[in-house]
Coordinates of C-alpha atoms in Angstrom, one line a residue:
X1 CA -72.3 -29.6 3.4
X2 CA -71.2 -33.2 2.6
X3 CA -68.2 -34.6 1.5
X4 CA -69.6 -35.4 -1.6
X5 CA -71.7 -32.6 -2.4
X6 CA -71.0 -30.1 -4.9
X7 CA -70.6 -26.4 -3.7
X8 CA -72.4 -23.1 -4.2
X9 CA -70.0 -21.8 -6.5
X10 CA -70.0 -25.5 -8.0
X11 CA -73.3 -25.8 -8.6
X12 CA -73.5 -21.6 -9.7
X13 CA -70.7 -22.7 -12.0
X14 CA -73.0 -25.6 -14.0
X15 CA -75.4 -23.4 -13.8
X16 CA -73.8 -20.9 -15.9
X17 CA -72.6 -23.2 -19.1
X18 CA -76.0 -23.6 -20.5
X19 CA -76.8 -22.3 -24.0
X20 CA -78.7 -18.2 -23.2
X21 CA -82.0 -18.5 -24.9
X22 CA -83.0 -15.6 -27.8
X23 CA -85.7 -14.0 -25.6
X24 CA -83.4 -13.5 -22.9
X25 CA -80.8 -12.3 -25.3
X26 CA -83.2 -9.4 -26.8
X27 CA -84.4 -8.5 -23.5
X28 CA -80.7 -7.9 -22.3
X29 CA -80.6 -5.3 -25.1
X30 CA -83.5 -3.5 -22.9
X31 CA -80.9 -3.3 -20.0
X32 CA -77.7 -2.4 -21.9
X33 CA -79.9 0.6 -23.7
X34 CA -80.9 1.4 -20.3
X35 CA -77.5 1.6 -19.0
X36 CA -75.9 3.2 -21.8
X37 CA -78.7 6.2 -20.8
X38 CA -77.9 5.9 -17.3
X39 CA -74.2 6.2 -18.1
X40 CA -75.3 9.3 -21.1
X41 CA -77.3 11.2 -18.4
X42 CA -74.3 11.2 -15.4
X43 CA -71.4 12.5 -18.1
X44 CA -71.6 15.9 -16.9
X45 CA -72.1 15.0 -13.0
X46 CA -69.1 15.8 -10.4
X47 CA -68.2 12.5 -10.6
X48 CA -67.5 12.5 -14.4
X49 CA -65.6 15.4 -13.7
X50 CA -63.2 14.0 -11.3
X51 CA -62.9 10.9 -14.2
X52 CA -61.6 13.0 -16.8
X53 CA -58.6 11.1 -17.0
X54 CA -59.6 7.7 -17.5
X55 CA -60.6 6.1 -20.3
X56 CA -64.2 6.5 -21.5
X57 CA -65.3 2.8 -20.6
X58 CA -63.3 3.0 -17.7
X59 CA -65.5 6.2 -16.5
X60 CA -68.7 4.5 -17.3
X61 CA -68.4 1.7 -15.1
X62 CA -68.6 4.7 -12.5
X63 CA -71.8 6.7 -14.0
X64 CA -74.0 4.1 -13.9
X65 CA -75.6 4.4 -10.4
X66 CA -74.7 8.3 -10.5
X67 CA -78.3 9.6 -11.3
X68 CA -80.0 6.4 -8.9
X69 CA -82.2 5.4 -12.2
X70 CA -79.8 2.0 -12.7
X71 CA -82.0 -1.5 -13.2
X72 CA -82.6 -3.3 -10.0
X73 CA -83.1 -6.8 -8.5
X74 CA -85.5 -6.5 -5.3
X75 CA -85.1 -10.1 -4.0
X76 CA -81.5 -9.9 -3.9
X77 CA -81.4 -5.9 -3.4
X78 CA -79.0 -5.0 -5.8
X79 CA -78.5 -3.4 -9.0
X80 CA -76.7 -5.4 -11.5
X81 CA -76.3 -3.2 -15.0
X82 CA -73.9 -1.2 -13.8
X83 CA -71.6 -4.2 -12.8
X84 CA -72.6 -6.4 -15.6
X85 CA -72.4 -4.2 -19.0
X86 CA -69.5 -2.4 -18.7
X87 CA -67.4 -5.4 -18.1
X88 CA -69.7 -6.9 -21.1
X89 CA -68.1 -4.2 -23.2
X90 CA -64.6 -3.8 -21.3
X91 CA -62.9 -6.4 -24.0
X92 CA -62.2 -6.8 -27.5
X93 CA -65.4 -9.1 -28.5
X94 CA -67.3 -7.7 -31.1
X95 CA -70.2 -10.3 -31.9
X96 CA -73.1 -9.1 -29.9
X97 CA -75.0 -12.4 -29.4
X98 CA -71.9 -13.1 -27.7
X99 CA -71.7 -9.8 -25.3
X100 CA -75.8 -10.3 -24.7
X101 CA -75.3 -14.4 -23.6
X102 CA -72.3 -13.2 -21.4
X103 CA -74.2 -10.2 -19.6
X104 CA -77.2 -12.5 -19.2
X105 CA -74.9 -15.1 -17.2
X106 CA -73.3 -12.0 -15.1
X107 CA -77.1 -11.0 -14.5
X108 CA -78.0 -15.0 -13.4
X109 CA -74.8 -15.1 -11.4
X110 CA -75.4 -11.7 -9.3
X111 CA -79.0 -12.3 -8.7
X112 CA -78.5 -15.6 -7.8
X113 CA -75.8 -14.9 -5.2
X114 CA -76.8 -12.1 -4.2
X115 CA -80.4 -13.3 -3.0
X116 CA -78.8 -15.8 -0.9
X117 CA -77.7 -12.8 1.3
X118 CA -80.0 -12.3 4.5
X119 CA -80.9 -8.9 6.3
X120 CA -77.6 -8.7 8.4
X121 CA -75.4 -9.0 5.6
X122 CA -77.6 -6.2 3.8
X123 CA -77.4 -4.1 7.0
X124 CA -74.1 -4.0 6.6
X125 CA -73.0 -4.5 3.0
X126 CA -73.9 -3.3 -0.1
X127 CA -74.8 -6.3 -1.9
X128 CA -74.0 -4.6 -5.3
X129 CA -70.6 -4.9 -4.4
X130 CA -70.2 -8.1 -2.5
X131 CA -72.7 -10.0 -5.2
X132 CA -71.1 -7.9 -7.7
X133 CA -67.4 -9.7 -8.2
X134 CA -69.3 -12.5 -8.8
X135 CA -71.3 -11.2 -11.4
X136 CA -68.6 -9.6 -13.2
X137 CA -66.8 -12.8 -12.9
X138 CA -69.0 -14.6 -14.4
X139 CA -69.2 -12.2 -17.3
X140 CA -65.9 -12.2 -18.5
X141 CA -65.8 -15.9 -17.8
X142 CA -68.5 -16.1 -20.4
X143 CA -66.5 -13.9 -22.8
X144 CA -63.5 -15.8 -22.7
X145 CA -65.1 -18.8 -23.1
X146 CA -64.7 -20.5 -19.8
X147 CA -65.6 -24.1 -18.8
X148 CA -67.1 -25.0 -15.9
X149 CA -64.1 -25.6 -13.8
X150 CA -62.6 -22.1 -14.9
X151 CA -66.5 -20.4 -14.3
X152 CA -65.7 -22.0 -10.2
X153 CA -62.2 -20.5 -10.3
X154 CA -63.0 -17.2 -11.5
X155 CA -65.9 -17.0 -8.9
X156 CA -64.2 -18.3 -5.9
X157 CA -61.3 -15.8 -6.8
X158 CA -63.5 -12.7 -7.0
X159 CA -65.5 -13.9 -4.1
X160 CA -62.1 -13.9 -1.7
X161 CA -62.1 -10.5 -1.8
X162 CA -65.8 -9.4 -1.5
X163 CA -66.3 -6.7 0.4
X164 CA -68.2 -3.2 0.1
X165 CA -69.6 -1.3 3.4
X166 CA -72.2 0.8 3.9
X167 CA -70.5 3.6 5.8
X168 CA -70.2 5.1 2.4
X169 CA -73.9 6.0 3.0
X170 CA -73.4 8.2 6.4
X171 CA -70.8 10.3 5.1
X172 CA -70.5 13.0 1.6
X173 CA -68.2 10.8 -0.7
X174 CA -67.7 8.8 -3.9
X175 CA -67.8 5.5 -2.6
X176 CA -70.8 3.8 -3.9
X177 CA -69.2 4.4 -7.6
X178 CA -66.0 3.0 -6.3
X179 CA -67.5 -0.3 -5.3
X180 CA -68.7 -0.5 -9.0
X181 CA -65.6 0.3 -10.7
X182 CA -63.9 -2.2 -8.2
X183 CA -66.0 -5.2 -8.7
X184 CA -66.1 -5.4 -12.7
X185 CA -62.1 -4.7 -12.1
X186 CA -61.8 -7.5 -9.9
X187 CA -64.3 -9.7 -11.7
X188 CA -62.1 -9.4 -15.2
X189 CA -59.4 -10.3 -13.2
X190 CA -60.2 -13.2 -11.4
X191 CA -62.0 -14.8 -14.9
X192 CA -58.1 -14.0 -16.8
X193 CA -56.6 -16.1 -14.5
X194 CA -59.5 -18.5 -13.8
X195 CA -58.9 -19.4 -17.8
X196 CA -55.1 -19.0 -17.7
X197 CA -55.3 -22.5 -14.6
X198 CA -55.2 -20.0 -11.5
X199 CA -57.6 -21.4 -9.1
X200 CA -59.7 -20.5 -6.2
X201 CA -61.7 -21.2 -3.2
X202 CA -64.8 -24.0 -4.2
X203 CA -66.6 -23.1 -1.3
X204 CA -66.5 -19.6 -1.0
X205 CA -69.9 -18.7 -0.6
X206 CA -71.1 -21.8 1.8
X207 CA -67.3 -23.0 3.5
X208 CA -66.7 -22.5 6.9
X209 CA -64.7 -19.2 6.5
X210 CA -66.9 -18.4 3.4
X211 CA -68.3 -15.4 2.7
X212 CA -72.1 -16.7 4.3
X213 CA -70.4 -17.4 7.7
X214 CA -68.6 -14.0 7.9
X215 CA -71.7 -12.0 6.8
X216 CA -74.5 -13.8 7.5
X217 CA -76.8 -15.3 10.4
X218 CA -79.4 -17.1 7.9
X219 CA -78.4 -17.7 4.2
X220 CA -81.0 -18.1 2.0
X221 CA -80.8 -21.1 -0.6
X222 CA -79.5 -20.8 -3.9
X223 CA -82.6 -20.3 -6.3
X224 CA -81.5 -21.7 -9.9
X225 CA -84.5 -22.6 -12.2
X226 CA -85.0 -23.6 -15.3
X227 CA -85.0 -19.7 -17.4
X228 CA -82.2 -16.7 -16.8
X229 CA -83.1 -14.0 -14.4
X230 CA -82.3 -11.3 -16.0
X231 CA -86.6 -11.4 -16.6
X232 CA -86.8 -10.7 -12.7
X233 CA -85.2 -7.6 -12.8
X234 CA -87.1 -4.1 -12.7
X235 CA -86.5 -0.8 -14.7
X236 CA -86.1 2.5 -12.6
X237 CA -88.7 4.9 -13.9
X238 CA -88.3 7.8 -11.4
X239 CA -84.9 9.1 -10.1
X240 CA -84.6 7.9 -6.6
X241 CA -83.5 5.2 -4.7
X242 CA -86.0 2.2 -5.4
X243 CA -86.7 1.8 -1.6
X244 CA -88.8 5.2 -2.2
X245 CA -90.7 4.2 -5.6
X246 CA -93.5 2.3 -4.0
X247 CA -94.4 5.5 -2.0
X248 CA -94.2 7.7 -5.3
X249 CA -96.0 5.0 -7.1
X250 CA -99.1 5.4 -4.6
X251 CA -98.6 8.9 -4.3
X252 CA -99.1 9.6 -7.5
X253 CA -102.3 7.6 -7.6
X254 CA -103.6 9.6 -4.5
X255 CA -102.8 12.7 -6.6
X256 CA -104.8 11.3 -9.7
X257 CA -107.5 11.1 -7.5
X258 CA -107.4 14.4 -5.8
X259 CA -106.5 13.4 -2.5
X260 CA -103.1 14.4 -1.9
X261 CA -102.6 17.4 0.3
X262 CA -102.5 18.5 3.8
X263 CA -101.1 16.3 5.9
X264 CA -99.2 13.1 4.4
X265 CA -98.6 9.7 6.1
X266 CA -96.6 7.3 4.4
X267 CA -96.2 3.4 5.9
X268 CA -93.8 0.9 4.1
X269 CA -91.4 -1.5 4.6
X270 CA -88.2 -1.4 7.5
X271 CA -85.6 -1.0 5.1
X272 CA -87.1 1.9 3.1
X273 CA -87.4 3.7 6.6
X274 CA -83.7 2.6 7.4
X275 CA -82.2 3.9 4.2
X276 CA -84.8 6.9 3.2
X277 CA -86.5 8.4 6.2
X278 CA -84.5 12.0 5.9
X279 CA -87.3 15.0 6.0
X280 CA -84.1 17.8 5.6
X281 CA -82.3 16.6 2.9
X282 CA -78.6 18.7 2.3
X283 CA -77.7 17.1 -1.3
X284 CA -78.7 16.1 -4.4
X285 CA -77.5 12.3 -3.3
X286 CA -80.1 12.4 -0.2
X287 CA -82.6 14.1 -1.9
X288 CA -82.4 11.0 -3.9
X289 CA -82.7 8.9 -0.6
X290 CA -85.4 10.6 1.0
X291 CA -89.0 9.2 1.0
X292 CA -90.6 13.1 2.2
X293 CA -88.7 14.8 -0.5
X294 CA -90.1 11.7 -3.3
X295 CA -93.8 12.2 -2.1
X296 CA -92.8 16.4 -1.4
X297 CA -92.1 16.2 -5.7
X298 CA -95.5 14.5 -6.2
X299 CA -97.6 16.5 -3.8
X300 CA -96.3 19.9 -5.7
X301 CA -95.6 19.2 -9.3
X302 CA -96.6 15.5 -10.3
X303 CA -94.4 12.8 -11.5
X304 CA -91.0 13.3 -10.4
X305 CA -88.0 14.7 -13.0
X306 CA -84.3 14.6 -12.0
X307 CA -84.4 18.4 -12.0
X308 CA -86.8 17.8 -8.8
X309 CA -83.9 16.3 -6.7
X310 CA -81.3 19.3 -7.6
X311 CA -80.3 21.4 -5.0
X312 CA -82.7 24.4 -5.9
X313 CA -85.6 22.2 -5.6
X314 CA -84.8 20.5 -2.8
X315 CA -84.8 23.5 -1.1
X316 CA -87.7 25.4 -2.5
X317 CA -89.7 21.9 -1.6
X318 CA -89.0 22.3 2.8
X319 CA -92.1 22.9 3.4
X320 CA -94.1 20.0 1.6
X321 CA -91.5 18.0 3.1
X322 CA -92.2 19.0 6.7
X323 CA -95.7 18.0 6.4
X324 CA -95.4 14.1 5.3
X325 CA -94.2 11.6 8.1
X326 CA -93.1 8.1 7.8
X327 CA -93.3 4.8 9.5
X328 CA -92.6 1.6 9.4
X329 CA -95.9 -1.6 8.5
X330 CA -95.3 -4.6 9.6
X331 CA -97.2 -6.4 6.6
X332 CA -95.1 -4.4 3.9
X333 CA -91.9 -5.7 6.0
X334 CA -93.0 -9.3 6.0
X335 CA -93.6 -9.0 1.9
X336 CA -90.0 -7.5 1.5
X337 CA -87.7 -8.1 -0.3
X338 CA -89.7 -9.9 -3.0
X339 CA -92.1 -7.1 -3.0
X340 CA -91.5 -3.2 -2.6
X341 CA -95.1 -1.7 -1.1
X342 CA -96.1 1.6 0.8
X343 CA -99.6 3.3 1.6
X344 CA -99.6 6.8 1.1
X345 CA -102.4 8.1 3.2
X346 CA -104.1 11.7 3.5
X347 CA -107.1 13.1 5.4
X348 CA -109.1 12.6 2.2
X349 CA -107.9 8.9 0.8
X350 CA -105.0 6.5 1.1
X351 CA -103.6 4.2 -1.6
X352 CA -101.5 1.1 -1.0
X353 CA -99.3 -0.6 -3.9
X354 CA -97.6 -3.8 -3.2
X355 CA -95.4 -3.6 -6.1
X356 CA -94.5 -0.8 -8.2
X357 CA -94.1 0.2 -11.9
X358 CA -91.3 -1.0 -13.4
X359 CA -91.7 -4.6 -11.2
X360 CA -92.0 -7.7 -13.7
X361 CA -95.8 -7.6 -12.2
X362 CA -96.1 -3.7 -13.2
X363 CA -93.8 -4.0 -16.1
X364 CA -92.8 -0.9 -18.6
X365 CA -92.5 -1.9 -22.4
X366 CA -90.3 -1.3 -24.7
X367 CA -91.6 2.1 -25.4
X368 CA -91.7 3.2 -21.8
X369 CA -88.0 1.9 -21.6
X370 CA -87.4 3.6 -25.0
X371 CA -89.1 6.6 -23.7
X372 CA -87.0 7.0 -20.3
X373 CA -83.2 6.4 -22.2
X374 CA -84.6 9.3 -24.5
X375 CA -85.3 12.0 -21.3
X376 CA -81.9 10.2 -19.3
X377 CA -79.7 11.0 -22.7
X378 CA -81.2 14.5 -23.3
X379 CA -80.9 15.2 -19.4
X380 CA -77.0 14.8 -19.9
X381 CA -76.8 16.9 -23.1
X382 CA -76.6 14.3 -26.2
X383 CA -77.7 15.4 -28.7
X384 CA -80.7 14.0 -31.1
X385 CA -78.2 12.0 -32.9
X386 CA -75.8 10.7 -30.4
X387 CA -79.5 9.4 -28.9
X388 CA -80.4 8.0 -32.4
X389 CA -77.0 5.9 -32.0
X390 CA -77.3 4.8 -28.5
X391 CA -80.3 3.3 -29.3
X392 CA -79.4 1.9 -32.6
X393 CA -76.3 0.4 -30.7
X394 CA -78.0 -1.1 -27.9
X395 CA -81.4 -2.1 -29.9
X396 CA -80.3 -3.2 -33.8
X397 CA -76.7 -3.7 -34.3
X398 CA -74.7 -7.1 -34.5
X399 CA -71.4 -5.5 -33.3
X400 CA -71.1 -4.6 -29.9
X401 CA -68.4 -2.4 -31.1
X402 CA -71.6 -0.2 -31.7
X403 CA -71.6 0.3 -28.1
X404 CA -68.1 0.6 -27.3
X405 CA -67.9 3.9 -30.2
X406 CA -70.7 5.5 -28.5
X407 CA -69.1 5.4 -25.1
X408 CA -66.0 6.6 -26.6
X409 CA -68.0 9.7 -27.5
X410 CA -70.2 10.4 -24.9
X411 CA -69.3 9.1 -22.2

């Protein structure tokens, strides 16, 4: 980097001050219905439980990614609702168009950053959390009206103190919510004081002691173009971890076509093997991250429900699990991360999918999306009106207030 040249952060940060388009707007109300069901479903997990005390937007930012059926981002591997909406929602602002321009720059700012991550950083870190300050930051820099200078500070503060390992996955724990909670925290934060004159680092991302040189062999470039990416991000139709959906996907088709029994093969990517290759499952979290049980769900029953991953089904499934085996291809590796594939293969037929449904190539509409908030809010017990209002909220109204009451009551 020249002496001359602006920044990461510099360049995110001019990014950021343009004026958020209508279309991108309306399809940000897709994503905050969909997290609004994503927080509706988890109210009556464990976690919620051990929330009771906190204040009702305070617990949502830690049901979001509970029930693994969050929005996500595959280039930059992350999922950035559950970051970005409740620290949408965390303040005072009412006007929505205000709230949807703001969570659309928290989106831009998340992917963004977090795609410039490579495969060591992602080996390590979950790039939910370490993109995620940034994305909250820019959020609430948007909310409070920030300039360009205060959109660097805010950044470069929240990106001091990135940080979210993936030991978290290797051991029973709560973790993974925690690094949510923390990073729209920390992102309000550092966007206060980014518009009260605090400042921060202006090369955080790309410095010398920046977060690239500490986590990364290869950063990727900064990808900024002319639209918002919040249209790149994909909607979670089944309940698992997303590094498992391309394998449902084709299994499903297999199924449709009669071919799915005996023995099972599937072949995808390194990281789905890395994060879901687990044939004896011991909770509803792994069940969750386990590509046997996924294609177990579809070989017995069809397409998969969240009462598939509970614990009675995960053990009434053993058997179907112990007859699928996994490995790694090559080609699906080289495709990744900008496209999720698997083959599912039988004695009888195989299928392969490159991209999966939900992917801006394989996109649900609106009544799809509609269709899963419905099943997600009746899963966690609201009722037919407190669904009415959730998508009345999220869908129709000016106020973001809307939003804020509903949490208030069922989350």
């Amino acid at each position: 980097m020249s002496a001359n040249a602006a920044t990461l952060t510099e360049t995110m940060a001019a990014h950021l001050v343009r004026t958020v388009d209508p279309a991108s707007q309306q399809r940000a109300r897709l994503h905050l219905l969909d997290w609004l069901a994503c927080v509706g479903a988890a109210r009556q997990s464990p976690i919620a439980r051990k929330l009771a005390g906190e204040r009702p937007i305070e617990r949502a930012a830690w049901l979001g990614n509970v029930l693994e059926m969050d929005d996500v981002h595959r280039g930059a591997i992350l999922h950035p609702g559950p970051v970005v909406w409740p620290t949408a929602l965390m303040d005072a602002t009412t006007d929505m168009a205000t709230v949807l321009s703001a969570a659309v720059r928290g989106y831009e700012a998340v992917i963004a950053i977090g795609a410039t991550f490579d495969a060591r950083h992602y080996g390590f870190y979950h790039n939910s959390a370490t993109a995620g300050g940034f994305g909250a930051a820019a959020t609430a820099a948007s909310l409070a009206g920030a300039d360009a200078e205060a959109y660097v500070a805010a950044l470069g503060l929240a990106g001091s103190v990135a940080g979210g390992l993936w030991q978290m996955r290797r051991e029973p724990n709560d973790a993974k919510q925690w690094h949510i909670a923390h990073v729209v925290d920390t992102g309000r934060r550092a966007a206060r004081l980014a518009v009260q004159g605090v400042t921060g680092p202006r090369a955080m991302l790309d410095g010398p002691l920046g977060l690239h040189a500490a986590t990364c062999e290869t950063p990727r470039p900064l990808v900024l173009g002319e639209g918002w990416r919040i249209g790149e991000v994909s909607f979670k139709p089944w309940g698992a971890c997303r590094h498992a959906h391309p394998a449902i996907d084709a299994a499903l088709e297999l199924k449709r076509q009669g071919h799915l029994h005996g023995a099972i093969e599937i072949a995808t990517y390194a990281d789905a093997i890395t994060f879901c290759d687990r044939p004896a499952p011991a909770s509803v979290i792994e069940a969750k991250f386990s590509l046997q049980h996924a294609v177990a769900i579809v070989a017995e029953r069809g397409m998969p429900e969240l009462a598939d991953f509970e614990p009675d089904s995960v053990a009434s499934l053993a058997a179907a699990r112990a007859r699928i085996s996994v490995r790694e291809d090559g080609e699906f590796t080289a495709r990744y991360p900008a496209h999720f594939g698997a083959t599912v293969r039988s004695a009888s037929g195989e299928v392969t999918l490159i991209d999966t449904l939900g992917d801006p190539e394989r996109p649900m509409d609106r009544a799809a999306i509609i269709a899963k908030a419905h099943a997600l809010l009746a899963w966690g017990g609201v009722s037919e009106p407190g669904i009415d209002a959730a998508l009345a909220a999220s869908l129709d109204s000016d106020s973001s207030q809307a939003a804020r009451d509903w949490i208030e009551v069922w989350a």
